[in-house]
Amino acid sequence: MSAPSGSGEDAADRNVEVWKIKRLIKSLEMARGNGTSMISLIIPPRDQIARISKMLADEYGTASNIKSRVNRLSVLGAITSVQGRLKLYNKVPTNGLVIYCGTIVTDEGKEKKVNIDFEPFKPINTSLYLCDNKFHTEALQALLADDNKFGFIIMDGNGTLFGTLQGNTREVLHKFTVDLPKKHGRGGQSALRFARLRMEKRHNYVRKVAETAVEMFIRNDKVNVAGLILAGSADFKTELGQSDMFDQRLQAKMIKTVDVSYGGENGFNQAIELAADALANVKFIQEKKLIGGYFDEISQDTGKYVFGVNDTLQALDMGAVETLICWENLDITRYRLKNPATGEEKLVHLRPDQEKNKNHFTDPSTGVELELIESLPLLEWLANNYKSFGAALEIVTDRSQEGAQFVRGFGGIGGLLRYRVDFQLADINEGVEDINLDDY
C-alpha cells in the first residue's frame, strides 16, 4: 500500500500531502484485527535506526512468550514485517518515519496483511511503539493542524518590520528604522521645498519597503507565504498596498490591512490579534477565489477550461492543464483492464453506479470478460501522478457555495488550461490514421 511521502514547500503540493494523510488516517482508523498483532511505530527525526532495531529484537523475544499460539504467530509476523521495512532505511529520514504493520480483518471476514512505511511531509516529533487490535493515528492527526505561514509587514513613520506567523510561532525576519522629515510649519519658498523633500523621502521609503518585501517573501520566483497582512498606524500601509512599486505577486496574496497603535514588535503582536479571523478563513477564501476564477473562464467562454472526467484527463494527457481541480471526496475509480485474447489494455473511469454495469468489463465486439490489472481511486492516482503532466493539483471541499456548485454542476473534476482546446477536434484527430502520400 502506498502512502504519503515528504514534499516540497509549495502550498498546493502541501495540500495534496494533507489530503493523502487524511485518506490514510480514515483507512487506518477503520481497520481492526484479532488479538494484538497491529503495530504502530513512529520514529522522530534524529532518532537512531540501530536503537529501534534493538528495541524490536527485544520485543520479538518478549512476544515469543505469548501463550495463545495464533496471537503469538500474528505478533511475531507483524514484528518481522516492521523489521523488514526498517531495513529499507539507512537512517531516520529528515521528517521522521511512520510504520504500520499487521494483519487486519476485512468486511468479508478475511485476513489481510497491511504494511505501510513513509516519511511524513513535515517533522513528526512523537515517539511511539504500540501493539494493539487497532492502528494508532493520533500523531498523524497532529500533522493536519493548519500550519500555513503568513507574512506580516508592519509599517509606520518610524520604520518597518517584516515577520511571519506559522501556527503559534512568530518570527521577525527583518526590521529597519527611517528618519522622515516632519511637516514644516513655516510658509514661503522653504515650505514648498520641505514639502517636496518630504514627499521624495516618503516615496523612497515606500520603494525600500516594497523591494525588501520581495527579498523577504519571494523565493525562486514564488511567494513563500500563504497570505500577507499589511499593518501600520498611519496611511503608509495603504500607500504600499496600492503602489505600482509593490510586487503584483505579493499584492495577489494580500488578505487584510489592519490599523495598529504601535510600530515594531508591539505592532506585530497587535496585527496578529486583529488579523486572526482573516487568517482562520484563508483556505476557505482561497478556495472561493480559485473556483470563482474557474467559473469566470466558463462564463466568458474563453475555452481555457475543462470539466468532466474524460475531457479533463484528455487535456491532462495533452499537457494543457495548468491547474487541476478535484473535489476531496471524488468517488470515481480508475480501472486498468486487459483483453486476455488480444493482450490489448484499456482504461475506464467509473462512478459506483456505473460499476454495476458488466458491459464496462467485457469486450463489446466479442463479449470476452476483461481481466482486472489494477483498480485505484482516481483522485489517489492523480495525487501520485499530477506532477508528471506539468499541472498543479488543487483539492477542494464542497463547504463553500462555489465548491458545492463545482461538485453538483461539474462532477467535482475540472481544470484551468494553458491554452484553448477544442475537444471535438481533438477527438477527430485522435481517430485519424497517419497517411503517407508516398504510398499512393
Coordinates of C-alpha atoms in Angstrom, one line a residue:
M1 CA 0.0 0.0 0.0
S2 CA 1.4 3.4 -1.0
A3 CA 1.4 6.3 1.5
P4 CA 2.3 10.0 1.5
S5 CA 5.9 11.0 1.3
G6 CA 7.9 14.1 2.1
S7 CA 7.1 17.0 -0.2
G8 CA 8.3 20.4 -1.4
E9 CA 7.3 23.7 0.2
D10 CA 4.7 24.7 -2.5
A11 CA 1.3 25.3 -0.8
A12 CA -0.7 23.4 -3.3
D13 CA 1.7 20.4 -3.1
R14 CA 1.4 20.5 0.7
N15 CA -2.4 20.5 0.5
V16 CA -2.1 17.3 -1.6
E17 CA 0.0 15.7 1.1
V18 CA -2.5 16.7 3.7
W19 CA -5.3 15.1 1.6
K20 CA -3.2 11.9 1.4
I21 CA -2.7 11.8 5.2
K22 CA -6.4 12.4 5.8
R23 CA -7.2 9.5 3.5
L24 CA -4.7 7.2 5.1
I25 CA -6.0 8.1 8.6
K26 CA -9.5 7.2 7.5
S27 CA -8.5 3.8 6.2
L28 CA -6.2 3.0 9.3
E29 CA -8.9 4.0 11.8
M30 CA -11.4 1.7 10.1
A31 CA -9.0 -1.3 10.3
R32 CA -9.4 -3.9 13.1
G33 CA -7.5 -7.1 13.8
N34 CA -7.8 -10.2 16.0
G35 CA -5.6 -10.1 19.1
T36 CA -2.8 -7.5 19.4
S37 CA -1.0 -8.0 16.1
M38 CA -1.3 -4.5 14.7
I39 CA 1.9 -2.5 15.2
S40 CA 2.1 1.3 15.1
L41 CA 5.7 2.6 15.1
I42 CA 6.6 6.3 14.9
I43 CA 10.2 7.4 14.9
P44 CA 11.0 11.1 15.3
P45 CA 13.8 12.8 13.4
R46 CA 17.3 12.4 14.8
D47 CA 16.5 9.0 16.4
Q48 CA 18.7 6.1 15.5
I49 CA 17.7 3.1 13.4
A50 CA 20.1 0.9 15.4
R51 CA 18.2 1.8 18.7
I52 CA 14.8 0.9 17.1
S53 CA 16.2 -2.4 15.7
K54 CA 17.4 -3.4 19.1
M55 CA 14.1 -2.5 20.6
L56 CA 12.2 -4.6 18.0
A57 CA 14.6 -7.6 18.7
D58 CA 13.7 -7.3 22.4
E59 CA 10.0 -7.1 21.6
Y60 CA 10.4 -10.2 19.4
G61 CA 11.8 -12.1 22.4
T62 CA 9.0 -11.0 24.7
A63 CA 6.3 -11.8 22.1
S64 CA 7.7 -15.4 21.8
N65 CA 6.2 -16.0 25.3
I66 CA 2.6 -15.2 24.3
K67 CA 0.5 -18.2 25.3
S68 CA -2.0 -18.0 22.5
R69 CA -0.4 -19.7 19.5
V70 CA -2.5 -17.8 16.9
N71 CA -1.8 -14.4 18.5
R72 CA 1.9 -15.2 19.1
L73 CA 2.4 -16.0 15.4
S74 CA 0.5 -12.9 14.3
V75 CA 2.5 -10.6 16.6
L76 CA 5.8 -12.2 15.6
G77 CA 4.8 -11.9 11.9
A78 CA 4.0 -8.2 12.4
I79 CA 7.3 -7.5 14.2
T80 CA 9.2 -9.3 11.4
S81 CA 7.3 -7.1 8.8
V82 CA 8.3 -4.0 10.7
Q83 CA 12.0 -5.1 10.9
G84 CA 11.8 -5.7 7.1
R85 CA 10.5 -2.2 6.5
L86 CA 13.1 -0.7 8.8
K87 CA 15.9 -2.4 6.7
L88 CA 14.9 -0.2 3.8
Y89 CA 16.3 2.8 5.6
N90 CA 20.0 3.5 6.5
K91 CA 19.0 6.4 8.8
V92 CA 15.8 8.1 10.0
P93 CA 14.5 10.5 7.3
T94 CA 14.6 14.2 7.9
N95 CA 10.9 14.4 8.9
G96 CA 10.9 11.1 10.9
L97 CA 9.5 7.7 9.9
V98 CA 6.0 6.2 10.3
I99 CA 5.4 2.4 10.0
Y100 CA 2.1 0.5 10.3
C101 CA 2.2 -3.3 10.0
G102 CA -0.2 -6.1 10.9
T103 CA -3.0 -8.4 10.0
I104 CA -6.4 -6.9 9.7
V105 CA -9.8 -8.5 9.2
T106 CA -11.8 -7.3 6.2
D107 CA -15.5 -6.7 6.0
E108 CA -15.8 -10.1 4.4
G109 CA -14.1 -11.7 7.5
K110 CA -10.9 -12.5 5.6
E111 CA -7.5 -11.7 7.0
K112 CA -5.3 -9.2 5.1
K113 CA -1.7 -8.1 5.7
V114 CA -1.0 -4.4 5.9
N115 CA 2.5 -2.9 5.5
I116 CA 2.9 0.8 5.3
D117 CA 6.0 2.9 5.7
F118 CA 6.5 6.6 4.8
E119 CA 8.3 9.9 5.7
P120 CA 5.7 12.5 6.7
F121 CA 5.6 15.8 4.8
K122 CA 6.7 17.7 7.9
P123 CA 8.6 16.7 11.1
I124 CA 6.7 14.4 13.4
N125 CA 8.0 14.9 16.9
T126 CA 6.4 11.8 18.5
S127 CA 8.0 8.5 19.6
L128 CA 5.5 5.6 19.6
Y129 CA 5.6 1.8 19.6
L130 CA 2.3 0.0 20.2
C131 CA 0.9 -3.5 19.6
D132 CA -2.9 -3.4 19.7
N133 CA -6.0 -4.6 17.9
K134 CA -6.1 -1.3 16.0
F135 CA -3.7 1.2 14.5
H136 CA -3.0 4.4 16.4
T137 CA -3.2 7.5 14.3
E138 CA -3.3 10.3 16.9
A139 CA 0.2 11.6 16.0
L140 CA -0.8 11.7 12.3
Q141 CA -3.9 13.9 13.2
A142 CA -1.4 16.4 14.7
L143 CA 0.2 16.7 11.3
L144 CA -3.0 18.1 9.9
A145 CA -3.1 21.1 12.2
D146 CA -3.2 24.1 9.9
D147 CA 0.4 25.4 9.7
N148 CA 0.2 27.8 6.8
K149 CA 2.9 30.5 7.0
F150 CA 1.6 34.1 6.8
G151 CA 3.7 37.2 6.1
F152 CA 3.4 40.5 8.0
I153 CA 4.6 44.0 7.1
I154 CA 4.3 46.5 10.0
M155 CA 4.9 50.0 8.6
D156 CA 4.8 53.4 10.2
G157 CA 6.6 56.7 10.1
N158 CA 9.5 55.4 12.2
G159 CA 10.3 52.2 10.3
T160 CA 9.2 48.8 9.1
L161 CA 9.2 45.2 10.5
F162 CA 8.9 42.1 8.3
G163 CA 7.7 38.9 10.1
T164 CA 6.0 35.6 9.7
L165 CA 3.4 33.6 11.7
Q166 CA 3.2 29.8 11.4
G167 CA 0.8 28.1 13.9
N168 CA 1.7 29.7 17.2
T169 CA 5.2 30.6 16.2
R170 CA 6.0 34.2 15.1
E171 CA 9.4 35.2 13.7
V172 CA 10.9 38.6 13.0
L173 CA 12.6 38.4 9.6
H174 CA 14.0 41.9 9.3
K175 CA 13.4 45.4 10.5
F176 CA 14.8 48.9 9.8
T177 CA 14.2 52.4 11.0
V178 CA 13.6 55.5 8.9
D179 CA 14.1 59.2 9.6
L180 CA 11.4 61.1 7.8
P181 CA 11.2 64.9 8.0
K182 CA 8.2 66.2 10.0
K183 CA 5.8 68.7 8.4
H184 CA 7.3 72.2 8.1
G185 CA 5.4 75.0 9.9
R186 CA 6.9 78.0 8.1
G187 CA 5.4 79.5 4.9
G188 CA 7.1 80.8 1.8
Q189 CA 9.5 79.1 -0.6
S190 CA 11.1 76.9 2.1
A191 CA 7.7 75.3 2.9
L192 CA 7.3 74.2 -0.7
R193 CA 10.9 72.9 -0.8
F194 CA 10.4 71.0 2.5
A195 CA 7.1 69.5 1.3
R196 CA 8.9 68.3 -1.9
L197 CA 11.7 66.8 0.1
R198 CA 9.2 65.1 2.4
M199 CA 7.3 63.6 -0.5
E200 CA 10.6 62.4 -2.1
K201 CA 11.8 60.7 1.2
R202 CA 8.4 59.2 1.7
H203 CA 8.4 57.8 -1.9
N204 CA 11.9 56.4 -1.4
Y205 CA 10.8 54.8 1.9
V206 CA 7.8 53.1 0.3
R207 CA 10.1 51.9 -2.5
K208 CA 12.6 50.4 0.0
V209 CA 9.8 48.6 1.8
A210 CA 8.4 47.2 -1.5
E211 CA 11.9 46.0 -2.5
T212 CA 12.6 44.4 0.9
A213 CA 9.2 42.7 0.8
V214 CA 10.3 40.8 -2.4
E215 CA 13.6 39.8 -0.7
M216 CA 11.6 38.5 2.4
F217 CA 8.6 36.8 0.8
I218 CA 9.6 35.6 -2.6
R219 CA 12.0 32.7 -3.2
N220 CA 12.8 31.2 -6.6
D221 CA 10.1 33.4 -8.2
K222 CA 7.4 32.0 -5.9
V223 CA 5.7 33.7 -2.9
N224 CA 6.7 31.7 0.2
V225 CA 3.7 32.6 2.4
A226 CA 0.1 31.6 2.1
G227 CA -1.1 35.2 2.7
L228 CA 0.1 38.7 3.5
I229 CA -1.1 41.2 6.2
L230 CA -0.2 44.9 5.9
A231 CA -0.4 46.8 9.2
G232 CA 0.5 50.3 10.5
S233 CA -0.6 53.3 12.4
A234 CA -0.5 55.8 9.5
D235 CA -1.6 55.6 5.8
F236 CA 1.8 54.1 4.8
K237 CA 0.4 50.6 4.6
T238 CA -2.4 51.7 2.3
E239 CA 0.0 53.6 0.1
L240 CA 2.2 50.5 -0.1
G241 CA -0.6 48.2 -0.9
Q242 CA -1.8 50.4 -3.8
S243 CA 1.6 51.3 -5.1
D244 CA 2.9 50.2 -8.5
M245 CA 6.2 49.6 -6.8
F246 CA 4.6 46.7 -4.7
D247 CA 5.2 43.4 -6.5
Q248 CA 2.0 42.1 -8.1
R249 CA 2.6 38.6 -6.8
L250 CA 2.6 39.9 -3.2
Q251 CA -0.5 42.1 -3.9
A252 CA -2.3 39.0 -5.0
K253 CA -1.6 37.4 -1.6
M254 CA -2.9 40.3 0.5
I255 CA -5.5 39.1 2.9
K256 CA -6.1 42.1 5.1
T257 CA -4.9 45.6 6.0
V258 CA -5.2 46.5 9.7
D259 CA -4.7 49.6 11.8
V260 CA -2.3 49.2 14.8
S261 CA -1.4 51.7 17.5
Y262 CA 2.3 50.9 17.5
G263 CA 5.1 50.1 15.2
G264 CA 7.8 47.3 15.6
E265 CA 7.2 44.2 17.6
N266 CA 4.3 45.6 19.6
G267 CA 2.6 46.4 16.4
F268 CA 3.4 42.9 15.1
N269 CA 1.7 41.3 18.1
Q270 CA -1.4 43.6 17.7
A271 CA -1.6 42.9 14.0
I272 CA -1.6 39.1 14.7
E273 CA -4.6 39.6 17.0
L274 CA -6.5 41.8 14.7
A275 CA -6.0 39.5 11.7
A276 CA -6.9 36.3 13.5
D277 CA -10.3 35.9 11.8
A278 CA -9.0 36.5 8.3
L279 CA -6.2 34.0 8.8
A280 CA -8.6 31.3 10.1
N281 CA -10.7 31.7 6.9
V282 CA -7.8 31.9 4.4
K283 CA -8.1 28.4 3.0
F284 CA -11.9 29.0 2.5
I285 CA -11.2 32.3 0.8
Q286 CA -8.5 30.8 -1.4
E287 CA -10.9 28.0 -2.4
K288 CA -13.7 30.5 -3.3
K289 CA -11.2 32.6 -5.3
L290 CA -9.9 29.6 -7.2
I291 CA -13.3 28.2 -8.2
G292 CA -14.6 31.7 -8.8
G293 CA -11.8 32.2 -11.3
Y294 CA -12.7 28.9 -12.9
F295 CA -16.4 30.0 -13.2
D296 CA -15.3 33.3 -14.8
E297 CA -13.4 31.4 -17.5
I298 CA -16.6 29.4 -18.2
S299 CA -18.9 32.5 -18.2
Q300 CA -16.6 34.4 -20.5
D301 CA -16.3 31.3 -22.7
T302 CA -12.5 31.7 -23.0
G303 CA -12.1 28.0 -23.9
K304 CA -9.3 27.8 -21.3
Y305 CA -11.3 25.5 -19.0
V306 CA -12.3 21.8 -18.9
F307 CA -14.8 19.8 -16.8
G308 CA -15.9 16.1 -16.6
V309 CA -13.6 13.1 -16.2
N310 CA -12.9 12.2 -19.9
D311 CA -12.2 15.7 -21.2
T312 CA -10.1 16.6 -18.1
L313 CA -8.0 13.5 -18.4
Q314 CA -7.6 14.1 -22.2
A315 CA -6.4 17.7 -21.5
L316 CA -4.1 16.4 -18.9
D317 CA -2.5 13.9 -21.4
M318 CA -2.0 16.8 -23.8
G319 CA -0.1 18.8 -21.2
A320 CA -2.8 21.6 -21.5
V321 CA -3.9 21.6 -17.8
E322 CA -2.2 24.3 -15.7
T323 CA -4.4 23.8 -12.6
L324 CA -6.3 20.5 -12.0
I325 CA -9.2 21.0 -9.6
C326 CA -10.7 18.0 -7.8
W327 CA -13.3 17.5 -5.0
E328 CA -11.7 15.9 -2.0
N329 CA -14.4 13.1 -2.0
L330 CA -14.3 12.4 -5.7
D331 CA -16.0 9.0 -6.0
I332 CA -14.5 7.7 -9.3
T333 CA -12.3 4.6 -9.7
R334 CA -9.7 4.1 -12.3
Y335 CA -9.7 0.6 -13.8
R336 CA -6.9 -0.8 -15.9
L337 CA -8.3 -3.7 -17.9
K338 CA -6.8 -6.3 -20.3
N339 CA -8.4 -8.4 -23.0
P340 CA -7.0 -11.9 -22.4
A341 CA -7.5 -12.9 -26.0
T342 CA -5.7 -10.0 -27.7
G343 CA -3.5 -8.6 -24.8
E344 CA -4.9 -5.2 -25.5
E345 CA -5.2 -2.9 -22.4
K346 CA -7.7 -0.1 -21.8
L347 CA -8.6 2.4 -19.0
V348 CA -12.1 3.1 -17.8
H349 CA -13.1 5.6 -15.1
L350 CA -16.4 4.7 -13.3
R351 CA -18.6 6.0 -10.6
P352 CA -20.2 3.5 -8.1
D353 CA -23.5 3.3 -10.1
Q354 CA -21.6 2.6 -13.3
E355 CA -19.6 -0.2 -11.8
K356 CA -22.7 -2.4 -11.6
N357 CA -22.9 -2.4 -15.5
K358 CA -21.0 -5.5 -16.6
N359 CA -20.6 -4.1 -20.1
H360 CA -17.8 -1.9 -18.9
F361 CA -15.8 -5.1 -18.1
T362 CA -16.4 -7.0 -21.3
D363 CA -15.1 -6.6 -24.9
P364 CA -18.0 -5.1 -26.9
S365 CA -17.2 -7.0 -30.1
T366 CA -16.5 -10.5 -28.7
G367 CA -18.2 -10.5 -25.3
V368 CA -14.9 -11.7 -23.7
E369 CA -14.6 -10.8 -20.0
L370 CA -11.7 -8.4 -19.4
E371 CA -9.0 -9.1 -16.8
L372 CA -8.6 -6.5 -14.0
I373 CA -4.9 -5.5 -13.8
E374 CA -5.3 -2.6 -11.4
S375 CA -8.1 -0.5 -9.7
L376 CA -7.4 2.7 -7.8
P377 CA -9.5 5.7 -6.7
L378 CA -8.9 8.3 -9.5
L379 CA -8.0 11.1 -7.0
E380 CA -5.4 8.9 -5.4
W381 CA -3.9 8.2 -8.9
L382 CA -4.0 11.9 -9.8
A383 CA -2.4 12.8 -6.4
N384 CA 0.5 10.5 -7.2
N385 CA 0.9 11.5 -10.8
Y386 CA -0.2 15.1 -11.4
K387 CA 3.4 16.5 -11.5
S388 CA 4.3 14.3 -14.4
F389 CA 1.7 16.2 -16.5
G390 CA 3.1 19.6 -15.6
A391 CA 0.0 20.5 -13.7
A392 CA -0.7 21.8 -10.2
L393 CA -3.4 20.0 -8.2
E394 CA -5.9 21.8 -6.0
I395 CA -8.1 19.6 -3.8
V396 CA -11.3 21.5 -2.8
T397 CA -14.2 20.9 -0.5
D398 CA -18.0 21.4 -1.1
R399 CA -18.3 23.7 2.0
S400 CA -18.3 27.0 0.1
Q401 CA -21.2 27.9 -2.3
E402 CA -18.7 27.8 -5.2
G403 CA -17.4 24.4 -4.1
A404 CA -20.9 22.9 -3.8
Q405 CA -21.7 24.2 -7.3
F406 CA -18.5 22.8 -8.7
V407 CA -19.4 19.3 -7.3
R408 CA -23.1 19.4 -8.3
G409 CA -22.8 21.1 -11.7
F410 CA -19.4 19.9 -13.0
G411 CA -18.9 16.5 -11.4
G412 CA -16.2 17.6 -9.0
I413 CA -13.3 17.4 -11.5
G414 CA -12.1 20.0 -14.0
G415 CA -9.2 22.3 -14.7
L416 CA -7.8 25.6 -15.9
L417 CA -6.0 25.3 -19.2
R418 CA -2.8 26.9 -20.5
Y419 CA -4.4 27.4 -23.9
R420 CA -7.7 26.8 -25.7
V421 CA -8.5 23.2 -26.6
D422 CA -11.2 22.1 -29.0
F423 CA -12.1 18.7 -27.6
Q424 CA -14.3 17.7 -30.6
L425 CA -11.4 18.4 -32.9
A426 CA -9.0 16.6 -30.6
D427 CA -11.3 13.5 -30.7
I428 CA -11.5 13.6 -34.5
N429 CA -7.7 14.0 -34.8
E430 CA -7.2 11.0 -32.5
G431 CA -9.3 8.9 -34.8
V432 CA -7.4 9.8 -38.0
E433 CA -4.6 7.5 -39.1
D434 CA -1.3 8.9 -40.3
I435 CA -1.4 8.8 -44.1
N436 CA 1.9 8.6 -46.1
L437 CA 1.2 10.1 -49.6
D438 CA 4.2 8.2 -51.0
D439 CA 2.1 5.0 -50.6
Y440 CA -0.2 6.2 -53.4

